[in-house]
Coordinates of C-alpha atoms in Angstrom, one line a residue:
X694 CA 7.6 39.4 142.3
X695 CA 3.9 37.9 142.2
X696 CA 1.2 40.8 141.0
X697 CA -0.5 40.2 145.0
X698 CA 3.0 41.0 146.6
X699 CA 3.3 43.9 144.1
X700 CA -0.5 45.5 145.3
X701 CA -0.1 44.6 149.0
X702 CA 3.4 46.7 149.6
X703 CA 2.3 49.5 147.0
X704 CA -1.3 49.3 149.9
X705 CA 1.0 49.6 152.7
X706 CA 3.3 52.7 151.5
X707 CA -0.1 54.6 151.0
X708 CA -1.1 53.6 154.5
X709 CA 2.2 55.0 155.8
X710 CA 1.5 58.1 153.6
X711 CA 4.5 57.8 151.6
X712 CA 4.4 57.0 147.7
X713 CA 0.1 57.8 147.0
X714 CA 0.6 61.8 145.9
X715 CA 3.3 62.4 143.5
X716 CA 4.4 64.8 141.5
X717 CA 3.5 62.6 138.1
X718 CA 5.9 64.8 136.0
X719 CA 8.8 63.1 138.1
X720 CA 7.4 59.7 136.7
X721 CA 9.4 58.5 133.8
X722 CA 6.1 56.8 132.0
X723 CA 4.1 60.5 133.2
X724 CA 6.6 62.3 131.4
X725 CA 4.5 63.6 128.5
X726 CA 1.5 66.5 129.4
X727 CA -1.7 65.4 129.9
X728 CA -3.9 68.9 130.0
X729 CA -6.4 69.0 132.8
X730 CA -8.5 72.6 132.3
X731 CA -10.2 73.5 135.1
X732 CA -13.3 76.5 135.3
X733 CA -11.6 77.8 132.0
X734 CA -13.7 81.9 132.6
X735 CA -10.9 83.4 130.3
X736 CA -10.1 82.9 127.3
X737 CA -6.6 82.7 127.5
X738 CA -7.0 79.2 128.7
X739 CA -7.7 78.4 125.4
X740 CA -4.3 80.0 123.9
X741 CA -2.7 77.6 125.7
X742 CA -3.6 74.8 123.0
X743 CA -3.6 77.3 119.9
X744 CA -0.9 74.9 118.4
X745 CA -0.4 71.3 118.8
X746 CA 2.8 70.2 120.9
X747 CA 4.5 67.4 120.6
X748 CA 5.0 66.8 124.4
X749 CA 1.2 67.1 125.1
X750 CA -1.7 64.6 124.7
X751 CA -4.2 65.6 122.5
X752 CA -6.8 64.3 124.9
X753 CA -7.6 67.1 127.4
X754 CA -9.8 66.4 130.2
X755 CA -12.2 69.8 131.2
X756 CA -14.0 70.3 134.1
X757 CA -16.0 72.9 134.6
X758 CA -19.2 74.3 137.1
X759 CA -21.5 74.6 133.9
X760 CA -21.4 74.4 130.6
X761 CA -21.8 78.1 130.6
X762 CA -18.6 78.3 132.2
X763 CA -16.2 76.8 129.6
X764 CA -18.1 77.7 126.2
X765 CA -15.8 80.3 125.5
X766 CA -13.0 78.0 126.1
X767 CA -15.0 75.3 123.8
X768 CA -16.1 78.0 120.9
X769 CA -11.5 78.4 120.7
X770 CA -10.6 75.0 121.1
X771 CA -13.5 74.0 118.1
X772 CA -11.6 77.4 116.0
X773 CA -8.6 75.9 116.0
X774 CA -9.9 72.2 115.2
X775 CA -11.2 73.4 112.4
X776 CA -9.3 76.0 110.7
X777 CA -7.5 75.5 107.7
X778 CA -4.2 76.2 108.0
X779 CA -2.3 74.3 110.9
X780 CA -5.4 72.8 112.3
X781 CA -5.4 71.2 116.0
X782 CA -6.8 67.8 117.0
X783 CA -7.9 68.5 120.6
X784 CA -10.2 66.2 121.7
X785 CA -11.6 68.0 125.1
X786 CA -13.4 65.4 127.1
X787 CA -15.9 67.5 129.7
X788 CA -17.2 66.8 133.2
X789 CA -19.4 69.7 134.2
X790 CA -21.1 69.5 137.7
X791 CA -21.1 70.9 141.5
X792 CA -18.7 68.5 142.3
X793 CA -15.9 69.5 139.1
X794 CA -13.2 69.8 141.8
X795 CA -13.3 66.6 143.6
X796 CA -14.0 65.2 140.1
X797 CA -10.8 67.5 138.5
X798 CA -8.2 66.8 141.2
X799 CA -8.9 63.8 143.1
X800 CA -8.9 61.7 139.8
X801 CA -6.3 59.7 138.1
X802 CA -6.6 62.0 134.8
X803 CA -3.9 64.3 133.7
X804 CA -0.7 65.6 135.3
X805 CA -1.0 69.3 134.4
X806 CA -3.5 71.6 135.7
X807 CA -4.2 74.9 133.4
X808 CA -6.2 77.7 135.3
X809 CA -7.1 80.7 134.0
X810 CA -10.5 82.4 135.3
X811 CA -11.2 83.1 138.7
X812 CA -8.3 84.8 140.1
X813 CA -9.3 84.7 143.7
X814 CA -10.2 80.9 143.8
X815 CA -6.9 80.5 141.8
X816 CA -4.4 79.9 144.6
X817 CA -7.8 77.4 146.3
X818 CA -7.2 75.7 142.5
X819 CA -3.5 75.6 143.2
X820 CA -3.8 74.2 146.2
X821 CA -5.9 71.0 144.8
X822 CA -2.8 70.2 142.2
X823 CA -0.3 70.7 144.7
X824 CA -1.9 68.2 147.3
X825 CA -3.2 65.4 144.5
X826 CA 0.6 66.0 142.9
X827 CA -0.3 67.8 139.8
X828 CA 1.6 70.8 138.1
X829 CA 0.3 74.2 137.5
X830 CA 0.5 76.1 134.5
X831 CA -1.8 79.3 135.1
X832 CA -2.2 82.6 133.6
X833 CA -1.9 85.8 136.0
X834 CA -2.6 86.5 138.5
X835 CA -2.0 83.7 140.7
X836 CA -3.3 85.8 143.3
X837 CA -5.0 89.2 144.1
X838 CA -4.6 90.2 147.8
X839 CA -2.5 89.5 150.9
X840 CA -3.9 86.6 152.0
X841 CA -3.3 84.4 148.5
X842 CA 0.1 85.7 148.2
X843 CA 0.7 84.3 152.0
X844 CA -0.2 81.0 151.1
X845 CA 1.8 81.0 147.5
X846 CA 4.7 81.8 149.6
X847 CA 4.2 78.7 151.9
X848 CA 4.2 76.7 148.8
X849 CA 7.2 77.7 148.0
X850 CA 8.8 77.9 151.0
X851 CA 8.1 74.3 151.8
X852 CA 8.8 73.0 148.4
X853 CA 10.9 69.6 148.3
X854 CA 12.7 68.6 144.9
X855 CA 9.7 66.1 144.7
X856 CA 6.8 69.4 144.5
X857 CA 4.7 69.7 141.2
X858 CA 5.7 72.3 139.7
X859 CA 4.1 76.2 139.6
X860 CA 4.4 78.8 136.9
X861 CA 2.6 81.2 135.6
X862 CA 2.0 82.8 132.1
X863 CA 4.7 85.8 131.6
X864 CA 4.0 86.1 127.9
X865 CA 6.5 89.6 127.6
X866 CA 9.0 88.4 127.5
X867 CA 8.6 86.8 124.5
X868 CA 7.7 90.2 122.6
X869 CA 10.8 91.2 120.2
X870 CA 10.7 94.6 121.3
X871 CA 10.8 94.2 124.9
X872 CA 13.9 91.4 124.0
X873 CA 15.7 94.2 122.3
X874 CA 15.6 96.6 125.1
X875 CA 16.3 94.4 127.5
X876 CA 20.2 93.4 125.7
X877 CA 20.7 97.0 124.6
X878 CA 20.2 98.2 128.4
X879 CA 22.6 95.2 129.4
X880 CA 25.4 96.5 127.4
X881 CA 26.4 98.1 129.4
X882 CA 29.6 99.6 127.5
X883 CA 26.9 100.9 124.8
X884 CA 23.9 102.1 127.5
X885 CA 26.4 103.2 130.4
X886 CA 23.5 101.2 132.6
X887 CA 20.5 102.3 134.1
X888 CA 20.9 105.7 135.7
X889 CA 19.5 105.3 139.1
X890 CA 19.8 109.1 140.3
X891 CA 18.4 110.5 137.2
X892 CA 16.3 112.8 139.1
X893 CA 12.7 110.8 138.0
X894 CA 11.6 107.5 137.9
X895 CA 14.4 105.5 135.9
X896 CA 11.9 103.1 134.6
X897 CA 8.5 103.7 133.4
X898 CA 5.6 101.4 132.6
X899 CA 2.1 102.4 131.2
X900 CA -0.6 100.3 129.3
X901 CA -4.3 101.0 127.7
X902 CA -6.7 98.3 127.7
X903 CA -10.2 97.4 126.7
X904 CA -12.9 95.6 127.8
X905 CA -14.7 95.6 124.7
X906 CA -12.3 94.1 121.7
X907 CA -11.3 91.0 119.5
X908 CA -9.5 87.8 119.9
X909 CA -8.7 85.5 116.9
X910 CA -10.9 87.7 114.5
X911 CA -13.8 87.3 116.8
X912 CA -15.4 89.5 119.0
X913 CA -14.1 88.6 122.8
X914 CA -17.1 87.6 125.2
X915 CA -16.0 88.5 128.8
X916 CA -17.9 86.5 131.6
X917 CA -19.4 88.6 134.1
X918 CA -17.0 87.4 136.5
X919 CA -14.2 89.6 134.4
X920 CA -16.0 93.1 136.0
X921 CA -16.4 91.6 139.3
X922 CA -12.8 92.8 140.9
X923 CA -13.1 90.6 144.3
X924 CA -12.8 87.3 141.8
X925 CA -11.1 89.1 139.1
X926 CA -8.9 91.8 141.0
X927 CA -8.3 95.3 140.9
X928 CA -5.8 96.6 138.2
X929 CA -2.7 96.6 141.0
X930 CA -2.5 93.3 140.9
X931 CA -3.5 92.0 137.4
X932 CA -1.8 93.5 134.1
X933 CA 0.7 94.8 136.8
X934 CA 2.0 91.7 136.7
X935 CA 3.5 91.7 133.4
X936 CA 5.5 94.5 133.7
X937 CA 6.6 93.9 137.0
X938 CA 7.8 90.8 135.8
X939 CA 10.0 93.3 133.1
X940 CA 11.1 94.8 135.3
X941 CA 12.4 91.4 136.9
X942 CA 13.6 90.1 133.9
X943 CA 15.2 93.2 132.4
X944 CA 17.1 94.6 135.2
X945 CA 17.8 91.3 137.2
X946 CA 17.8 88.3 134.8
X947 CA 18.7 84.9 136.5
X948 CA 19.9 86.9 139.9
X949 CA 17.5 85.6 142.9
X950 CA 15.8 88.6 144.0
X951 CA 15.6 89.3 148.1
X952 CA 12.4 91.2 149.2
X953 CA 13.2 92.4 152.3
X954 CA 16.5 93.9 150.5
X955 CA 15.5 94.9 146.9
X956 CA 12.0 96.1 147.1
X957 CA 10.7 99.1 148.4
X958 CA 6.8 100.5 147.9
X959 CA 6.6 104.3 147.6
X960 CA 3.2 104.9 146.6
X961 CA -0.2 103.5 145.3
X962 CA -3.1 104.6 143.6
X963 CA -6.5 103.5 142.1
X964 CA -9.4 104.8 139.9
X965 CA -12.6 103.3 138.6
X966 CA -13.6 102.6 134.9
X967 CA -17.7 103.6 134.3
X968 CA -19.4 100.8 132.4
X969 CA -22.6 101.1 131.1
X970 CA -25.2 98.6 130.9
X971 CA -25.2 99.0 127.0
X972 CA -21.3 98.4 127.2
X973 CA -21.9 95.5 129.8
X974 CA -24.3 93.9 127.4
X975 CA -22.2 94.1 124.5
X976 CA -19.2 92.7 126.1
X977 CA -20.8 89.9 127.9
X978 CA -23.8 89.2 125.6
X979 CA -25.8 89.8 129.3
X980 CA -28.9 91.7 129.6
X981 CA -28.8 92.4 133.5
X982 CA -26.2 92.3 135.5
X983 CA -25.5 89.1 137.9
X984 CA -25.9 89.2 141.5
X985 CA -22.0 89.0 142.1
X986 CA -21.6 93.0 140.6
X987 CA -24.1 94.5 143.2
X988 CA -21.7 96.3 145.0
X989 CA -19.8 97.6 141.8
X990 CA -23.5 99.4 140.5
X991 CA -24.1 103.2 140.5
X992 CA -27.1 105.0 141.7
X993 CA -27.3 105.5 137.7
X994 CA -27.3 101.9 136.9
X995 CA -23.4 101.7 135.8
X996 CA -21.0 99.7 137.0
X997 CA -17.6 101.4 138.6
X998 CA -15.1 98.9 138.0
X999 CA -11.9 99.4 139.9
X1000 CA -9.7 98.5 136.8
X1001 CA -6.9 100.9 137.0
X1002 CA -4.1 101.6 139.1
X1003 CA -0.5 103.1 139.6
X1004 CA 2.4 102.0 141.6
X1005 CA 6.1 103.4 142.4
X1006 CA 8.6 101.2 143.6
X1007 CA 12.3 100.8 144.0
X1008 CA 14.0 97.5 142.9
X1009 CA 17.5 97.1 143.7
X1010 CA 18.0 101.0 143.9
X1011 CA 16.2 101.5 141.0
X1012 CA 13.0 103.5 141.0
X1013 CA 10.2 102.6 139.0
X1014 CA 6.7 103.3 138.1
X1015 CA 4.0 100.9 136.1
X1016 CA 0.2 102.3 135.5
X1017 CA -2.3 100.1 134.2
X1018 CA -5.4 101.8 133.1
X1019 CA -8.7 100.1 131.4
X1020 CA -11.2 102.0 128.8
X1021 CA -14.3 100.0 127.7
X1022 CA -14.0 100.8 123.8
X1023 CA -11.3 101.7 121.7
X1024 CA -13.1 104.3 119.7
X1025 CA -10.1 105.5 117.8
X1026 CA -9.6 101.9 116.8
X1027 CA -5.8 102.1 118.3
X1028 CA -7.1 98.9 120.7
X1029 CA -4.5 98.6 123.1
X1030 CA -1.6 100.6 124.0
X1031 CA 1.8 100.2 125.4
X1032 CA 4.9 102.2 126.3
X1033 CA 8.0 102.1 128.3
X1034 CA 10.9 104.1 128.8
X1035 CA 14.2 103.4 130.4
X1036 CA 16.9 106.3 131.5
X1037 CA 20.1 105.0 131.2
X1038 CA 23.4 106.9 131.4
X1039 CA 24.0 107.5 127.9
X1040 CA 20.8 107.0 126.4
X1041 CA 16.6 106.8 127.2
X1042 CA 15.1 103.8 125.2
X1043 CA 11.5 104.5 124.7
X1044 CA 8.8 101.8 123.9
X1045 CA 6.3 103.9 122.1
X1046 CA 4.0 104.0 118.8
X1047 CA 5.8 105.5 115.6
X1048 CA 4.0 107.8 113.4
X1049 CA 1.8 104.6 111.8
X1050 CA 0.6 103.9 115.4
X1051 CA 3.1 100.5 115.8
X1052 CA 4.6 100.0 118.6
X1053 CA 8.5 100.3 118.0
X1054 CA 11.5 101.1 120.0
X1055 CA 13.7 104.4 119.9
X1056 CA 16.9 105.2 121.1
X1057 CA 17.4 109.1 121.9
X1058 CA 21.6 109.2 122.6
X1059 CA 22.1 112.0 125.4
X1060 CA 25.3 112.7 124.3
X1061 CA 26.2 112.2 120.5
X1062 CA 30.0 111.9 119.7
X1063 CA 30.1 111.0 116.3
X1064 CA 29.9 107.4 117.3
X1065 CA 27.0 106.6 118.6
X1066 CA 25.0 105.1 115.1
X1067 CA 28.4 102.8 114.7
X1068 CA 28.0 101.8 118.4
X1069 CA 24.4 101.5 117.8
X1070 CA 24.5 99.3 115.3
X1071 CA 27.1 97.1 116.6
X1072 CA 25.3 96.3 119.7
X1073 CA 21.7 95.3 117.3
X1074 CA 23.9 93.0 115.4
X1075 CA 25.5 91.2 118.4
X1076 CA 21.9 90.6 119.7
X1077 CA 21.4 86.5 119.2
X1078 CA 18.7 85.1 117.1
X1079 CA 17.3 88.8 116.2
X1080 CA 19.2 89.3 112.2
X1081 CA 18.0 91.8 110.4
X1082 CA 17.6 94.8 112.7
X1083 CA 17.8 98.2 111.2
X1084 CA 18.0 101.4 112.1
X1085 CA 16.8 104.8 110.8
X1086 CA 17.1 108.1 112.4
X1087 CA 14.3 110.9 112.5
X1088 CA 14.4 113.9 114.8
X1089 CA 17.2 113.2 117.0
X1090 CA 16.0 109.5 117.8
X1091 CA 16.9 106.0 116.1
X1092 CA 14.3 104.0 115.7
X1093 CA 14.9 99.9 115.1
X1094 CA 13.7 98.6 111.8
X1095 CA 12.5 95.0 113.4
X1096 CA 12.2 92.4 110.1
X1097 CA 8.2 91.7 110.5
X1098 CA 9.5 87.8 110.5
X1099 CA 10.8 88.3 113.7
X1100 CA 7.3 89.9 115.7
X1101 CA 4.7 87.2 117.1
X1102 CA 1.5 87.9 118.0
X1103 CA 0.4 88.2 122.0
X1104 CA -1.6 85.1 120.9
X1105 CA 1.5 83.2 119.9
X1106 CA 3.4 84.3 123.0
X1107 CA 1.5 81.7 125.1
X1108 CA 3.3 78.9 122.8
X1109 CA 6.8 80.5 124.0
X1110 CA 5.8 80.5 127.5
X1111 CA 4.7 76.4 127.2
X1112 CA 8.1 75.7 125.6
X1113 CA 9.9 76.9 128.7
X1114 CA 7.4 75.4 131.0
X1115 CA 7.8 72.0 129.4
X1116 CA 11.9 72.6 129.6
X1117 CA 11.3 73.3 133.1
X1118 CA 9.1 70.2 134.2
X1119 CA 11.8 68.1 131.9
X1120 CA 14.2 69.7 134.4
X1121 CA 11.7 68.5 137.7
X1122 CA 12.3 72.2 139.6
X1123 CA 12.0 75.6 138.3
X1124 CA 15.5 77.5 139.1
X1125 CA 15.5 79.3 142.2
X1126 CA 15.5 82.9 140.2
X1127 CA 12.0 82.0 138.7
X1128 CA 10.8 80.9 142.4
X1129 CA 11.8 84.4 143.7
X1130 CA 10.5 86.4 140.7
X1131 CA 7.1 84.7 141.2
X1132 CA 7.0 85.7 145.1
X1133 CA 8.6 88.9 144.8
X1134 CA 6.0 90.2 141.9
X1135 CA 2.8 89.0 143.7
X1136 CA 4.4 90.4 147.4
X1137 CA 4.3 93.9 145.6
X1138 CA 1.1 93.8 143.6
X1139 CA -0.7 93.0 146.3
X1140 CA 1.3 95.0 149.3
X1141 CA 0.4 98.0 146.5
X1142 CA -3.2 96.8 146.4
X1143 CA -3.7 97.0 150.0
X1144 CA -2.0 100.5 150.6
X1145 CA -3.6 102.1 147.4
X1146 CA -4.9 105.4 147.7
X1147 CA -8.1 105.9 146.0
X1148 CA -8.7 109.0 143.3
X1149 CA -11.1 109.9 140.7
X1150 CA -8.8 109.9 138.0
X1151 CA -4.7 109.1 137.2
X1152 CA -2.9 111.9 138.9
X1153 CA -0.3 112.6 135.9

């Protein structure tokens, strides 16, 4: 066929509105990433590229507002260039002006949109890829309040086989601990199962953070965007989302979830973090706060940041309870914190800090026969690709002995997380049980959000 008869029938399918927008991962020649980084606020864009990847193109188109906007993301991307060991070979390519979205989704360039930043103009950043036939790779939350999740659901809803593709970061479950609890509450001939009518919540979630800390050795600069809760979102629907997923993935791996049948809110709560303008300052490298935090500022000239929160729920007749709270330092130098604990029917598997302040898991048998160590250990050993786990036993509770080969960093977690996204766009459709987890977390934390109580502190 002549090159003219080639242009003037590919002309007329775009007039017809068939064949111009496609999802370019479904493209044979498209089939390796090419990283388009849009309005990169946090840093964790940057985690995305912390190793190189042999199904992604070293040249990464950015676009950004400012340059003010993506420096953080620049100041990573230049760490990892240039370290010694394992260096990368990014070479970002920038476009920074008013127009960066026209310029970010309406051009040729890339087939794989990475957002992380603004969570409320996420889903409006979501929308672009999906119209101009881009996937979505995006760290949480893909959205913050009723309205976003409504239009993440149409998405969804409406998705053909033919759709790019939309997933966000769930980096936990990648951690080795969380893995572990997860198969030992499965076995369900060792754990008897999750108790559901225990008398108290069967599963509980609760996590420190801190707005002042270090990534990659470095002292973390947060944009000021990161204490403004409209864009960034109250603490119901950000960390929230984390162990929601957990919860998911623990309890209901694989299985579609229903919403109208599995999930029922109980209760909601929010609190506000004080942060001074010394700690402002020394977290955003900011001397006076920006316009956008006006209606966060105290009489005293603080900020109350609505960071925290608390939510019961019961999935599939199971009832739960996650609480997300945020300091501003970690004075004790712990930095963040993390525990869980599940009530099964012969056992409750904690998630806690040991006596050296690292976070380990411990099983505490409720009823000890003489067999439970044997048991014990025979259900670590069956668990696949984890060798080497231990036990010892202090005070009436075992506590694994994880090999420190087998623990990565939250850092290296986002690498995991690419690996099944890249199996998944190989595949052209996430599975239908991803889909539901992704509507089914973000219908709760923002139904939570938008019946939360407020207090003056956590209600223990």
């Amino acid at each position: 066929m002549r090159l003219d008869r080639k242009i003037y029938l590919w002309s007329a399918l775009c007039l017809l509105g068939t064949g111009c927008v496609q999802n370019q991962s479904s493209n044979g020649d498209d089939d390796r990433i090419n990283l388009v980084v849009v309005q990169p606020e946090h840093f964790h864009a940057a985690l995305v590229q912390k190793y190189k990847n042999s199904e992604i193109n070293s040249e990464v188109h950015l676009f950004a507002d400012t340059i003010t906007s993506a420096e953080a993301y620049q100041n990573l991307i230049q760490q990892y260039n240039s370290r010694s060991e394992s260096p990368t070979d990014w070479k970002v390519i920038p476009y920074y002006g008013n127009d960066f979205l026209d310029k970010a989704f309406k051009s040729n360039v890339g087939n794989v949109v990475v957002l992380a930043g603004d969570n409320k103009e996420k889903i409006e950043f979501i929308s672009h890829s999906v119209k101009n036939g881009k996937d979505v790779f995006a760290d949480k939350p893909l959205v913050i309040n009723i309205d976003g999740y409504s239009r993440l659901a149409e998405f969804f809803n409406t998705s053909s086989p033919q759709s790019p593709l939309i997933f966000d970061i769930m980096t936990e479950r990648y951690d080795v601990k969380n893995i572990i609890a997860k198969t030992l509450l499965n076995d369900i001939g060792f754990s008897g199962g999750i108790d559901k009518d225990g008398g108290e919540h069967a599963v509980k979630f609760n996590s420190t953070h801190h707005f002042i800390k270090e990534v990659s050795g470095k002292p973390l600069i947060r944009p000021a965007m990161f204490y403004n809760t409209l864009q960034q979102g109250e603490g119901l629907v950000d960390v929230t989302t984390h162990y929601i997923d957990l919860v998911y993935w623990m309890l209901s791996s694989e299985q579609t979830i229903d919403i109208n049948k599995d999930l029922i809110l109980d209760s909601a709560f929010r609190w506000c973090t004080k942060v001074t303008k010394n700690d402002f300052e020394k977290s955003t490298g900011m001397k006076q706060y920006p316009g956008m935090l006006k209606q966060s500022q105290t009489n005293e000239g603080d900020l109350d940041v609505y960071s925290n929160g608390k939510m019961a729920f019961n999935f599939k007749g199971v009832p739960i309870s996650i609480a997300v709270q945020w300091n501003v330092e970690s004075l004790d130098k712990r930095g963040d914190q993390f525990s869980a604990v599940f009530n099964a029917k012969r056992l409750r598997l904690e998630i806690k800090p040991d006596e050296a302040e690292v976070i380990s898991v411990f099983i505490i048998p409720k009823e000890d026969n003489g067999k439970f160590e044997a048991d014990l250990r025979q259900a670590l050993q069956g668990i696949k690709d984890l060798p080497g786990l231990d036990i010892i036993k202090s005070k009436g509770a075992y506590k694994v002995i994880i090999p420190q080969k087998l623990y990565l960093s939250h850092e290296d977690h986002f690498a995991k997380v690419l690996e099944q996204f890249v199996a998944y766009r190989k595949a052209k459709a996430l599975p239908e049980w991803e889909k539901s987890f992704m509507l089914a977390k973000y219908y709760l934390t923002t139904q939570a959000l938008a019946k939360a109580k407020s207090i003056e502190y956590e209600e223990n």
